[in-house]
Amino acid sequence: MAGPTVRRGVALGLGALWWWAVARLVLAPDAGLLEGAVAAGGWGLSLLPVHCVPKTRAAGAVGAGRWRQAWRAAVPAGPGQAGEVGATGATTASPPHRSGGGSGPS
């Protein structure tokens, strides 16, 4: 039970420290490097994503090797070999047309 209370107390204390630094920067003519560092550091921490989950638990996450496979499939293998962009403009990463490539329905 002490864990959440301690975390909230630390967050409240650090938040108060950040507001003190910002207020000193705005209001005090003698504010200096310490206040600037605290304000910039707190602002930088606010940019971090805090509601993250591991990739394995994320909804809609793709496998680790998916992008590597896509890049390898799109890299030209050489003249006249699979992977080269031909007259059709398709690479080996493009799915085949269901209609067989014709202009109208079969």
mmCIF file of N, CA and C in Angstrom, residues 1-11:
data_model
loop_
_atom_site.group_PDB
_atom_site.id
_atom_site.type_symbol
_atom_site.label_atom_id
_atom_site.label_comp_id
_atom_site.label_asym_id
_atom_site.label_seq_id
_atom_site.Cartn_x
_atom_site.Cartn_y
_atom_site.Cartn_z
ATOM 1 N N MET A 1 0.821 -1.195 0.000
ATOM 2 C CA MET A 1 0.000 0.000 0.000
ATOM 3 C C MET A 1 0.863 1.257 0.000
ATOM 4 N N ALA A 2 2.077 1.151 0.495
ATOM 5 C CA ALA A 2 2.944 2.330 0.546
ATOM 6 C C ALA A 2 3.490 2.684 -0.829
ATOM 7 N N GLY A 3 3.556 1.715 -1.758
ATOM 8 C CA GLY A 3 4.110 1.963 -3.089
ATOM 9 C C GLY A 3 3.390 3.067 -3.837
ATOM 10 N N PRO A 4 2.059 2.962 -4.023
ATOM 11 C CA PRO A 4 1.350 4.022 -4.758
ATOM 12 C C PRO A 4 1.413 5.371 -4.056
ATOM 13 N N THR A 5 1.391 5.378 -2.737
ATOM 14 C CA THR A 5 1.457 6.633 -1.985
ATOM 15 C C THR A 5 2.813 7.303 -2.185
ATOM 16 N N VAL A 6 3.858 6.518 -2.144
ATOM 17 C CA VAL A 6 5.209 7.063 -2.344
ATOM 18 C C VAL A 6 5.354 7.598 -3.764
ATOM 19 N N ARG A 7 4.849 6.852 -4.732
ATOM 20 C CA ARG A 7 4.931 7.306 -6.135
ATOM 21 C C ARG A 7 4.187 8.616 -6.332
ATOM 22 N N ARG A 8 3.012 8.711 -5.767
ATOM 23 C CA ARG A 8 2.237 9.957 -5.893
ATOM 24 C C ARG A 8 2.935 11.117 -5.198
ATOM 25 N N GLY A 9 3.525 10.852 -4.051
ATOM 26 C CA GLY A 9 4.253 11.900 -3.339
ATOM 27 C C GLY A 9 5.458 12.389 -4.124
ATOM 28 N N VAL A 10 6.194 11.454 -4.719
ATOM 29 C CA VAL A 10 7.357 11.828 -5.532
ATOM 30 C C VAL A 10 6.904 12.623 -6.759
ATOM 31 N N ALA A 11 5.836 12.164 -7.408
ATOM 32 C CA ALA A 11 5.331 12.885 -8.586
ATOM 33 C C ALA A 11 4.863 14.285 -8.208
#
